[in-house]
mmCIF file of C-alpha atoms in Angstrom:
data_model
loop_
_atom_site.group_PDB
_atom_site.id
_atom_site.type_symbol
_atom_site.label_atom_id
_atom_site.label_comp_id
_atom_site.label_asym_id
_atom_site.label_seq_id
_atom_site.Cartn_x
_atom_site.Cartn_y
_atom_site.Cartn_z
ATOM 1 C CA UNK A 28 0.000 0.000 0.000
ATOM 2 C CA UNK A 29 1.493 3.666 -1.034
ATOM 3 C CA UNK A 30 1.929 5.653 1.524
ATOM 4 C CA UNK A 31 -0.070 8.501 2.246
ATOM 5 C CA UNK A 32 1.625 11.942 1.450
ATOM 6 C CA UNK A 33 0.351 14.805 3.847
ATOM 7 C CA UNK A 34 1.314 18.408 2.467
ATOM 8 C CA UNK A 35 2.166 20.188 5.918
ATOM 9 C CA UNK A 36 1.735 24.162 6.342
ATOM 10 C CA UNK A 37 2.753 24.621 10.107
ATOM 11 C CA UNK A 38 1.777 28.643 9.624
ATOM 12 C CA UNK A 39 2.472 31.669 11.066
ATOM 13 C CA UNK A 40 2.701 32.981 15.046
ATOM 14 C CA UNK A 41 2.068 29.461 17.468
ATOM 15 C CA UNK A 42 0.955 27.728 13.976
ATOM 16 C CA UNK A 43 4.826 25.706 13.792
ATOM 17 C CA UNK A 44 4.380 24.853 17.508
ATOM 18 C CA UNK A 45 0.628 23.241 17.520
ATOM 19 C CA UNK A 46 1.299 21.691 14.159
ATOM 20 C CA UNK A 47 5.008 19.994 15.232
ATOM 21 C CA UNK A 48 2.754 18.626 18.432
ATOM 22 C CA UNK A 49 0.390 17.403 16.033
ATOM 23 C CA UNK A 50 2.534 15.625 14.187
ATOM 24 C CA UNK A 51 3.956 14.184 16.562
ATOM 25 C CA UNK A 52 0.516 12.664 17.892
ATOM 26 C CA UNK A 53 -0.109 11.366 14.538
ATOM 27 C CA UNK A 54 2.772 9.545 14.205
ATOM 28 C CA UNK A 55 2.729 7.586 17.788
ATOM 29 C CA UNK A 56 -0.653 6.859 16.503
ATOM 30 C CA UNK A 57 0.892 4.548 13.901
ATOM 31 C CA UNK A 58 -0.485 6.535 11.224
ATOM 32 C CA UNK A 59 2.587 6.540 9.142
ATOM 33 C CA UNK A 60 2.192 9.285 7.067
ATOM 34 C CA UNK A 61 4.956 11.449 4.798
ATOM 35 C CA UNK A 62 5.068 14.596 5.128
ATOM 36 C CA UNK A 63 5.893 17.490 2.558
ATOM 37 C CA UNK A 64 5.867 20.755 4.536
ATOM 38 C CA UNK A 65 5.224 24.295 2.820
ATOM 39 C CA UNK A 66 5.259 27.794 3.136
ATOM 40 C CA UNK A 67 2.327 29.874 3.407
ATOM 41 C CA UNK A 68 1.287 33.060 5.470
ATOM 42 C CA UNK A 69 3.368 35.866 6.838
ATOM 43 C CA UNK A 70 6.398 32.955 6.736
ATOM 44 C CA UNK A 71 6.056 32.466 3.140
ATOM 45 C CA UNK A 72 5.923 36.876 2.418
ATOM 46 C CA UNK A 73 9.527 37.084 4.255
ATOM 47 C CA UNK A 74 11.207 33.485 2.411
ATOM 48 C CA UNK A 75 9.401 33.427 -0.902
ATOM 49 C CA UNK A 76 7.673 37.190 -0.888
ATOM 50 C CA UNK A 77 4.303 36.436 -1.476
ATOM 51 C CA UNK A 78 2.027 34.985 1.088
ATOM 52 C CA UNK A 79 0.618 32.086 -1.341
ATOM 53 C CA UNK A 80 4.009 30.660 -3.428
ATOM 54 C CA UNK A 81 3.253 28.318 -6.245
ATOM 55 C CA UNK A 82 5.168 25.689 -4.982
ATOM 56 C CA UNK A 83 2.890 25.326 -2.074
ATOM 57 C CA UNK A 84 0.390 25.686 -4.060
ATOM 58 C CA UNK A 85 1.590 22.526 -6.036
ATOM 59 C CA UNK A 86 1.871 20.467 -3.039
ATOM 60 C CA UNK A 87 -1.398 21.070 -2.129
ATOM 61 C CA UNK A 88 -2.979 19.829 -5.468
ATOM 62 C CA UNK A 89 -0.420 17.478 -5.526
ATOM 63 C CA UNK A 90 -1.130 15.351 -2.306
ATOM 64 C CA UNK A 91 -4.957 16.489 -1.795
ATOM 65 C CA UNK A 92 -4.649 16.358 1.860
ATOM 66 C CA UNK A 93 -3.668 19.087 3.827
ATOM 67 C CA UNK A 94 -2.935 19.735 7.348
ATOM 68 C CA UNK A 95 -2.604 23.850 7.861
ATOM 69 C CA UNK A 96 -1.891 25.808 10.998
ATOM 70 C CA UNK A 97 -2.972 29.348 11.553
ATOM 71 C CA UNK A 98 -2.364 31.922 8.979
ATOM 72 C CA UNK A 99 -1.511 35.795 9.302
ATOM 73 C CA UNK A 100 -3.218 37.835 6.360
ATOM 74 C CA UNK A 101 -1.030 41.104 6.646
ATOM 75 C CA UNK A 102 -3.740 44.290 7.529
ATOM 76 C CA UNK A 103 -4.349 46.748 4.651
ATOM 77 C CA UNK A 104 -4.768 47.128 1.275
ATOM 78 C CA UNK A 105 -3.484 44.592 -1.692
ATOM 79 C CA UNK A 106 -3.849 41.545 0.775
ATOM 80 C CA UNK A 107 -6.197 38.979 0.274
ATOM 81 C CA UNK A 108 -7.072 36.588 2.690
ATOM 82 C CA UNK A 109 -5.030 33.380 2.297
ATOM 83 C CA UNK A 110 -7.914 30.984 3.498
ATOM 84 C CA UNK A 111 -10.219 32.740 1.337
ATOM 85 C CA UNK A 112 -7.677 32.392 -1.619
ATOM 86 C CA UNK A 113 -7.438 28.474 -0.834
ATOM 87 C CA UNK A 114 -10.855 27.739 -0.656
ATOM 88 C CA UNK A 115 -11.263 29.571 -4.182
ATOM 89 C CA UNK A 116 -8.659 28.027 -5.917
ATOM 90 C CA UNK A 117 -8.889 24.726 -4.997
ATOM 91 C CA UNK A 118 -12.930 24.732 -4.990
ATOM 92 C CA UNK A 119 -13.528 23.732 -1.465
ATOM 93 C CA UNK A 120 -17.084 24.571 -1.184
ATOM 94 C CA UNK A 121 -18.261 23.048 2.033
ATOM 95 C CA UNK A 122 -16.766 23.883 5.156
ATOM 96 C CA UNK A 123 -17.097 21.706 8.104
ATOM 97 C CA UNK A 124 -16.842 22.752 11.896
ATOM 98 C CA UNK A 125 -18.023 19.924 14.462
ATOM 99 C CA UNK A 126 -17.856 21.142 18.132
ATOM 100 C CA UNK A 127 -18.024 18.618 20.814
ATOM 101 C CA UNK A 128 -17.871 19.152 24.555
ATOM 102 C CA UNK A 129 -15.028 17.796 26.579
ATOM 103 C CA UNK A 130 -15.409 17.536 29.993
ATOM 104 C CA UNK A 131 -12.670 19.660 32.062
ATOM 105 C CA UNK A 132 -12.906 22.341 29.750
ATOM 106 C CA UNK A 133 -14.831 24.371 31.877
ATOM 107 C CA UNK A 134 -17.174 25.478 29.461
ATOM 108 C CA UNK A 135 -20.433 26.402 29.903
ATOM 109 C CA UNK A 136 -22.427 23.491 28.799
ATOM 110 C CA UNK A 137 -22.121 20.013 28.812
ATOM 111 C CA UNK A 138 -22.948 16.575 26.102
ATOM 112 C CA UNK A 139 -22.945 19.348 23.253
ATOM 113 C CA UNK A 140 -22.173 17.765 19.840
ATOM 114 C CA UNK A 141 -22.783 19.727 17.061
ATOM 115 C CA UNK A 142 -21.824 20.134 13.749
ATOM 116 C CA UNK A 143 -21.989 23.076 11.201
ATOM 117 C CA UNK A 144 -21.907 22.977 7.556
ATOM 118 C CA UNK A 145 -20.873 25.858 6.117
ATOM 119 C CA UNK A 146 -20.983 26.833 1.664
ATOM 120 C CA UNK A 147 -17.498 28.459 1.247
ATOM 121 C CA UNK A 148 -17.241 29.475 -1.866
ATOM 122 C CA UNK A 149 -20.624 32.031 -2.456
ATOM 123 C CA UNK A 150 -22.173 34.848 -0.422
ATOM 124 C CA UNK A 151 -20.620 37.487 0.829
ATOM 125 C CA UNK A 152 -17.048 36.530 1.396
ATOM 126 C CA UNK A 153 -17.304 35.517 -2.564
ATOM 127 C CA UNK A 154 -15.476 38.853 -2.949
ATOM 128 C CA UNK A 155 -17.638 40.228 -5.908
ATOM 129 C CA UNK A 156 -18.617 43.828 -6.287
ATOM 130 C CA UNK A 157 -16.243 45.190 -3.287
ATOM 131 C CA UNK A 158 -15.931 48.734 -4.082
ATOM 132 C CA UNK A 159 -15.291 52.290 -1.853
ATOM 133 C CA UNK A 160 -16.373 55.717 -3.843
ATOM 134 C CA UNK A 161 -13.768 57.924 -4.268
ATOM 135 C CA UNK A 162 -14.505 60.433 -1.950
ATOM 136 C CA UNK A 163 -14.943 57.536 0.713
ATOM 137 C CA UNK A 164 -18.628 58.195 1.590
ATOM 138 C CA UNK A 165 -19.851 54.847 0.009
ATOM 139 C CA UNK A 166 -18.683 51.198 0.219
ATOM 140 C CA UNK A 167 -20.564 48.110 -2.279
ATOM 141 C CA UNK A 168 -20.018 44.653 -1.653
ATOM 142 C CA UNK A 169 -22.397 41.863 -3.774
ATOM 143 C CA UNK A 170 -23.771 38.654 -2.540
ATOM 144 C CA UNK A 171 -24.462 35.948 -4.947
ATOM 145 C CA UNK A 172 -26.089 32.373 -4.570
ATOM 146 C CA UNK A 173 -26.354 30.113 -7.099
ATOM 147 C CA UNK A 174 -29.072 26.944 -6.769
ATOM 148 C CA UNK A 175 -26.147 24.965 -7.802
ATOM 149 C CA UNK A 176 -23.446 25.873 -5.176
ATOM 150 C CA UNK A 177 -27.156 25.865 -3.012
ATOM 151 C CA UNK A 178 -28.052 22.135 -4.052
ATOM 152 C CA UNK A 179 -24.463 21.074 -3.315
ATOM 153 C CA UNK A 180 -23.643 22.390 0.004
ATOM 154 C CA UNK A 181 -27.311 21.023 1.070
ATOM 155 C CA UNK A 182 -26.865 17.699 -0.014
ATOM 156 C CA UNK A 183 -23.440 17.485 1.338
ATOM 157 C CA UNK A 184 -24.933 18.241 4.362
ATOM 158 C CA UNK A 185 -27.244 15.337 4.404
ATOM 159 C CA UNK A 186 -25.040 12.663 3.030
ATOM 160 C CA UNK A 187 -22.767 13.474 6.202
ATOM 161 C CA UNK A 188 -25.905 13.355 8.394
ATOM 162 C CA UNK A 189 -26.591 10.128 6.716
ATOM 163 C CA UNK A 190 -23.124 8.969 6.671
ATOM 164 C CA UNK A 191 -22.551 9.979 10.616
ATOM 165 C CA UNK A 192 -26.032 8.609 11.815
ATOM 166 C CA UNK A 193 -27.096 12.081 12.774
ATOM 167 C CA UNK A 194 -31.034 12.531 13.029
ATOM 168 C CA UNK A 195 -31.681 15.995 12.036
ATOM 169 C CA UNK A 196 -30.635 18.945 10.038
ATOM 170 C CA UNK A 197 -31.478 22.633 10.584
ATOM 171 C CA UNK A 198 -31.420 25.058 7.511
ATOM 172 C CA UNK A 199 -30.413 28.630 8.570
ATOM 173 C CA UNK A 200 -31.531 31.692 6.252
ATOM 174 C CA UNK A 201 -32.611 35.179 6.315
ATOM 175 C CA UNK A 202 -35.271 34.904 3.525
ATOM 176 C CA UNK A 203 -37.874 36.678 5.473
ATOM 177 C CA UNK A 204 -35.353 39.913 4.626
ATOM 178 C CA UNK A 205 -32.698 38.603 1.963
ATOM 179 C CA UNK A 206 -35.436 37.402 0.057
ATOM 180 C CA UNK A 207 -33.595 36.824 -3.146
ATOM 181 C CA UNK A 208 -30.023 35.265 -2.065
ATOM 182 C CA UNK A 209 -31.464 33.750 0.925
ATOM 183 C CA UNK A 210 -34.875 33.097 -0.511
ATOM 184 C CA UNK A 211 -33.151 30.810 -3.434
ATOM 185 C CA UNK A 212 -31.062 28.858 -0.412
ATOM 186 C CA UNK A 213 -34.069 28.371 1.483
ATOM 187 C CA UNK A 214 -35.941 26.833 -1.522
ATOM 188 C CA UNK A 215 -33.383 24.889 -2.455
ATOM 189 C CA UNK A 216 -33.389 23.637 1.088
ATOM 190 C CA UNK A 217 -36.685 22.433 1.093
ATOM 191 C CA UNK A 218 -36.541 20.750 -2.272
ATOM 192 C CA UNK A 219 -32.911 18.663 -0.897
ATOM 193 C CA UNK A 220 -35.188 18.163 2.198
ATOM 194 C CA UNK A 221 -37.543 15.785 0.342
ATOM 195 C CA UNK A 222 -35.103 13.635 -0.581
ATOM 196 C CA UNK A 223 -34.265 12.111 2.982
ATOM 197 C CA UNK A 224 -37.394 11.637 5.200
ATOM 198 C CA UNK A 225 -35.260 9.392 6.716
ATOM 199 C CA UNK A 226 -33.721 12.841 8.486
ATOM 200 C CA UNK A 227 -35.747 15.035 10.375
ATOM 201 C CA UNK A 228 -35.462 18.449 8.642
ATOM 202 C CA UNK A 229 -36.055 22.110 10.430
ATOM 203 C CA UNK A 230 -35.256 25.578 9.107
ATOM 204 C CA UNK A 231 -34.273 28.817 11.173
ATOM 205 C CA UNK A 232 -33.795 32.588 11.089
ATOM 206 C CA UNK A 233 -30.164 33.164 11.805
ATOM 207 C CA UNK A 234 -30.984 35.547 14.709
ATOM 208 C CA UNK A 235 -32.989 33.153 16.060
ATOM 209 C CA UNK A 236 -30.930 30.457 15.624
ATOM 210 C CA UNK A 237 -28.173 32.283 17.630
ATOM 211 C CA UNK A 238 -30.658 33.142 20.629
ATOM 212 C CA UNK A 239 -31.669 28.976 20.597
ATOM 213 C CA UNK A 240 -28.216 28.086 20.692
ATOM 214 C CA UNK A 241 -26.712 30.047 23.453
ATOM 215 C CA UNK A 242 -31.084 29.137 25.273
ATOM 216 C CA UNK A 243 -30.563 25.591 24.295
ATOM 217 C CA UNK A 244 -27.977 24.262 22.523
ATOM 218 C CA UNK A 245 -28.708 20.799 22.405
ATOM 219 C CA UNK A 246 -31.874 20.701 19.999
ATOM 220 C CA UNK A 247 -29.040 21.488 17.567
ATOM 221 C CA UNK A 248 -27.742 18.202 15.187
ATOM 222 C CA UNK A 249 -26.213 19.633 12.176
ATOM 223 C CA UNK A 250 -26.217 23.229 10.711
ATOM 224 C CA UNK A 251 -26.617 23.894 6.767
ATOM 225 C CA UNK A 252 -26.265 27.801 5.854
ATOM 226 C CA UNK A 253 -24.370 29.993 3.842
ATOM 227 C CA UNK A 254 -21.093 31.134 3.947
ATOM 228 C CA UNK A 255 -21.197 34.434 6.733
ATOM 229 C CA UNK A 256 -23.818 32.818 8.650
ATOM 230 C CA UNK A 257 -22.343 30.090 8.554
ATOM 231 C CA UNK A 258 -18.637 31.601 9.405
ATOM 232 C CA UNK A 259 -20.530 33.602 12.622
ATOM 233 C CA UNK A 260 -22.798 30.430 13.775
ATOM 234 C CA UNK A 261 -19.765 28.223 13.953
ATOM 235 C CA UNK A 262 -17.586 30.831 16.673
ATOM 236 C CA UNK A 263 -20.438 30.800 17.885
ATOM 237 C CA UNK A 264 -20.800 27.088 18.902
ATOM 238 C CA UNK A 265 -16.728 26.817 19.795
ATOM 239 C CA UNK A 266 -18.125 29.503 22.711
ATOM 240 C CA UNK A 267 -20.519 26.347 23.539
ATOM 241 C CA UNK A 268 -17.535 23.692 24.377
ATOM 242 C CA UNK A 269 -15.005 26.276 25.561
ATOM 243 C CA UNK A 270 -13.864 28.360 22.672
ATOM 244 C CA UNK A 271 -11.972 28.390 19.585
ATOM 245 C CA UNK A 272 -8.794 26.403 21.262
ATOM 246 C CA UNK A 273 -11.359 23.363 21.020
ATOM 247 C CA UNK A 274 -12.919 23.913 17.532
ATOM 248 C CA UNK A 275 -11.437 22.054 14.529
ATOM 249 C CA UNK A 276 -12.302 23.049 10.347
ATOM 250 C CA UNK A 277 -12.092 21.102 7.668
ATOM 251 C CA UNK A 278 -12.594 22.643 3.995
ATOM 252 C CA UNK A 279 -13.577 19.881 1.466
ATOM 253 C CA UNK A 280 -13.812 19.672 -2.541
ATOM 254 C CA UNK A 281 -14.289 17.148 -4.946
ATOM 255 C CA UNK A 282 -10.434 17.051 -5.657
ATOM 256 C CA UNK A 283 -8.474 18.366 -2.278
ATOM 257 C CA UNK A 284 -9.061 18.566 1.532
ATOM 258 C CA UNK A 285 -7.425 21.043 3.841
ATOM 259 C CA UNK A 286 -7.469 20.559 7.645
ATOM 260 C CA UNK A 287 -7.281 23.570 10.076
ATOM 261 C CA UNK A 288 -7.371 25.086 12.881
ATOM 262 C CA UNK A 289 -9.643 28.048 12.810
ATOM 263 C CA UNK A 290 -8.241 30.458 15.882
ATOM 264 C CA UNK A 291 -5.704 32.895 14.930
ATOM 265 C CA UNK A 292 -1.826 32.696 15.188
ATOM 266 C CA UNK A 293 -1.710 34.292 18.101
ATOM 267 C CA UNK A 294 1.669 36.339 17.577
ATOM 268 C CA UNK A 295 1.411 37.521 21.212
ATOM 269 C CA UNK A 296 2.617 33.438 22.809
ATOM 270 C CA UNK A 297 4.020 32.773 19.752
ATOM 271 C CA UNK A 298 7.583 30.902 21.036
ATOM 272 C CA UNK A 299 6.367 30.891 24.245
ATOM 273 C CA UNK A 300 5.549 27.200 24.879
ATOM 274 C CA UNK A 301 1.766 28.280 25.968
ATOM 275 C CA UNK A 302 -0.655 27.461 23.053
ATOM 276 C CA UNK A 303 -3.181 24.859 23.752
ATOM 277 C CA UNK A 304 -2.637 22.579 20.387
ATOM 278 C CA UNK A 305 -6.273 20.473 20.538
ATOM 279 C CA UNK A 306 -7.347 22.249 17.586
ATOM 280 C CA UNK A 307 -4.788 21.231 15.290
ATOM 281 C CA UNK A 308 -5.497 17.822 16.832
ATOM 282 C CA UNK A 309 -9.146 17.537 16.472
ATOM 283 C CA UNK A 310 -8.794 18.883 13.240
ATOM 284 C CA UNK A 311 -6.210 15.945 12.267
ATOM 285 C CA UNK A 312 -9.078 13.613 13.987
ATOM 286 C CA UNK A 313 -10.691 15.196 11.154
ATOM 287 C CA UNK A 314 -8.638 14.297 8.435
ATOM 288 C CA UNK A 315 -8.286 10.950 9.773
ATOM 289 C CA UNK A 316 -11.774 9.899 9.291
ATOM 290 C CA UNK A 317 -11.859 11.528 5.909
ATOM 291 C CA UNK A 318 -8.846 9.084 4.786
ATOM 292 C CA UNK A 319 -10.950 6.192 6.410
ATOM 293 C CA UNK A 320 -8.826 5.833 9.171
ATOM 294 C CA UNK A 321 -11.536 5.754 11.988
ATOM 295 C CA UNK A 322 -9.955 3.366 14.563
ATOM 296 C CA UNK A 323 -6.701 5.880 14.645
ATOM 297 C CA UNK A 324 -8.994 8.952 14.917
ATOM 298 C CA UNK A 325 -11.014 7.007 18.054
ATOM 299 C CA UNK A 326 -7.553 6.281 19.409
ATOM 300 C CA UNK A 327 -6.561 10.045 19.465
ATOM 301 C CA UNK A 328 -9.629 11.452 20.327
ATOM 302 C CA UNK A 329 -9.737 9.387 23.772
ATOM 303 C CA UNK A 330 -6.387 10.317 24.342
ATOM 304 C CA UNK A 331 -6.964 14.083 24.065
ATOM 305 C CA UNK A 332 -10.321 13.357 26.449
ATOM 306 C CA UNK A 333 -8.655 12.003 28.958
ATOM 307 C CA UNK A 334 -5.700 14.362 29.033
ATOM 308 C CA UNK A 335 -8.318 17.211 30.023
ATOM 309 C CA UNK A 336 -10.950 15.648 31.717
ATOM 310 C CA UNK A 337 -8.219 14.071 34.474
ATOM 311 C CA UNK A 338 -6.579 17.848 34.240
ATOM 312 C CA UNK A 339 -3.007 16.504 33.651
ATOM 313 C CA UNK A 340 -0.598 19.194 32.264
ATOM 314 C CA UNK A 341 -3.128 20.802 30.774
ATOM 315 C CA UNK A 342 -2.891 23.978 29.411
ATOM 316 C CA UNK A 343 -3.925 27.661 30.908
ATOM 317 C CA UNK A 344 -7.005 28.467 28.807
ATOM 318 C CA UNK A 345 -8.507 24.920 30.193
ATOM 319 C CA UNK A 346 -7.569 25.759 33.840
ATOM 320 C CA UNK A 347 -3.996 24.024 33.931
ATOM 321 C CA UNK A 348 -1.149 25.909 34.629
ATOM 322 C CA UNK A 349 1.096 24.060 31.744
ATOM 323 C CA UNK A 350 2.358 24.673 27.862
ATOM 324 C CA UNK A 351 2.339 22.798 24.663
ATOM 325 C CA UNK A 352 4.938 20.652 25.322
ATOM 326 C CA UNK A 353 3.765 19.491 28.510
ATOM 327 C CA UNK A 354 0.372 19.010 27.314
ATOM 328 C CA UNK A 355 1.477 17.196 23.901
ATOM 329 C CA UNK A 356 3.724 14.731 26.210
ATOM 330 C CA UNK A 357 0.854 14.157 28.499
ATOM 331 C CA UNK A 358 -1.123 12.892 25.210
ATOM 332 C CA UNK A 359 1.659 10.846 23.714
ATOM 333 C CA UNK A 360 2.297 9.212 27.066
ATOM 334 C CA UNK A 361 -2.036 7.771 26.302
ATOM 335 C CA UNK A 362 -1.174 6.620 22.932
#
């Protein structure tokens, strides 16, 4: 059997410090993977002088799976978002965020387990029609939703519903105001919703939805909505388990997969042996299962539970008093 190339972008700030104990992690899992590490981020402005090079680029289409740190976007003008840029040019349309309460976390609920499915590639972070008048007294941006990128994102949602034994979807829109962008999703919705009775199907208002998730969380299964929604909804549910440190992303195509943690680099305990890295991990747990490699995801995913639920060498933003090193060790020493 070949084995399975992983292109590696440990990114900018703590990104090389989460993603080295991540690696690490997979490895004493027995996962045997190569790895082909590549630039990207602030890192790859000062070696290559751009923040996206073409070689990483290549890697990425090259190997299909990726495992990414946090990137740095430089501030200002001329400066596209990298993640943005990646989900564009490699056509990852459907973001996935699960969020799944640990205990020890001290978060404010408990048996949470949700997972939202986010379109990535339309909306308003499409990028069309951003303009600011001359004199500065005006600023356009365009929203656009296709019933194909619609239809997609929709039925991916179900298939992993399907797939994952989940029992019910919730559609979030604001058609009652966005009549026309929202209006088509919403439609679109209800037609994909037909075609699984099997699934219990429910659609939301997005301000509502926010006020029923923080009221009760747990008549939440699996999210469908569009791309800013769906960007805002799924901080939102990291606050639910204990915040961003504990939510994993995955952005999937038809072609190529990239695997991420969604918090920022952090710049300010960047070197400083402090980041928590279980975002990195559960977003490798993530990865794992995509490549069919359940058992080694299961394996991991205990590991990391214990580590915080016990409270050994755990790091400060889940009530320890240890770094990444410490808390990385304390894993390894479960596998």
């Amino acid at each position: 059997m070949t084995q399975q190339r992983i292109t590696v972008i440990r990114g900018d700030g703590i990104g090389p410090d989460i993603v080295n104990a991540t690696l690490q992690i997979l490895d004493k899992a027995g996962c045997d993977f190569a790895y082909d590490f590549a630039d990207a981020g602030l890192m790859a402005l000062e070696n290559h002088g751009e923040l996206l090079p073409q070689q990483t680029l290549d890697l990425i289409a090259k190997n299909r799976i990726t495992l990414k740190g946090p990137l740095t976007t430089p501030v200002g003008e001329g400066f596209t978002s990298i993640n943005v840029s990646l989900r564009k040019q490699f056509k990852l349309f459907a973001n996935v965020r699960p969020v799944l309460s640990f205990k020890g976390t001290k978060a404010r609920y408990e048996d949470i387990d949700i997972i939202t499915v986010r379109e990535n590639t339309e909306g308003m972070y499409s990028g069309l029609g951003q303009k600011v008048s001359e004199d500065g007294r005006e600023a356009e941006a365009m929203s656009k939703i296709t019933r194909e990128g619609a239809e997609r994102i929709l039925t991916f949602a179900y298939e992993m519903a399907l797939k994952e034994g989940r029992k019910k979807v919730t559609a979030v829109h604001k058609a009652n105001i966005l009549k026309s962008t929202s209006g088509l999703f919403l439609k679109v919705a209800r037609e994909v919703a037909e075609r699984y009775p099997q699934i219990e199907s429910t659609e939301m208002i997005v301000d509502n939805t926010c006020m029923q998730l923080v009221m009760n969380p747990h008549q939440f299964d699996v999210i469908v909505t569009t791309n800013l929604f769906g960007d805002i909804i799924s901080d939102l549910c990291a606050g639910l388990v204990g915040g961003l440190g504990m939510a994993p992303g995955a952005n999937i195509g038809e072609n190529c997969a990239i695997f991420e943690a969604v918090h920022g680099s952090a710049p300010d305990i960047a070197g400083k042996n402090l980041a928590n890295p279980t975002s990195v991990i559960l977003a490798a747990i993530q990865m794992l299962e995509h490549l069919g490699m359940a058992d080694k995801a299961e394996k991991i995913r205990l590991a990391i539970k214990d580590v915080i639920e016990s409270g050994d060498r755990t790091t400060r933003d889940l009530g320890g008093s240890h770094g990444t090193t410490d808390f990385t060790q304390a894993v390894l020493e479960r596998l």
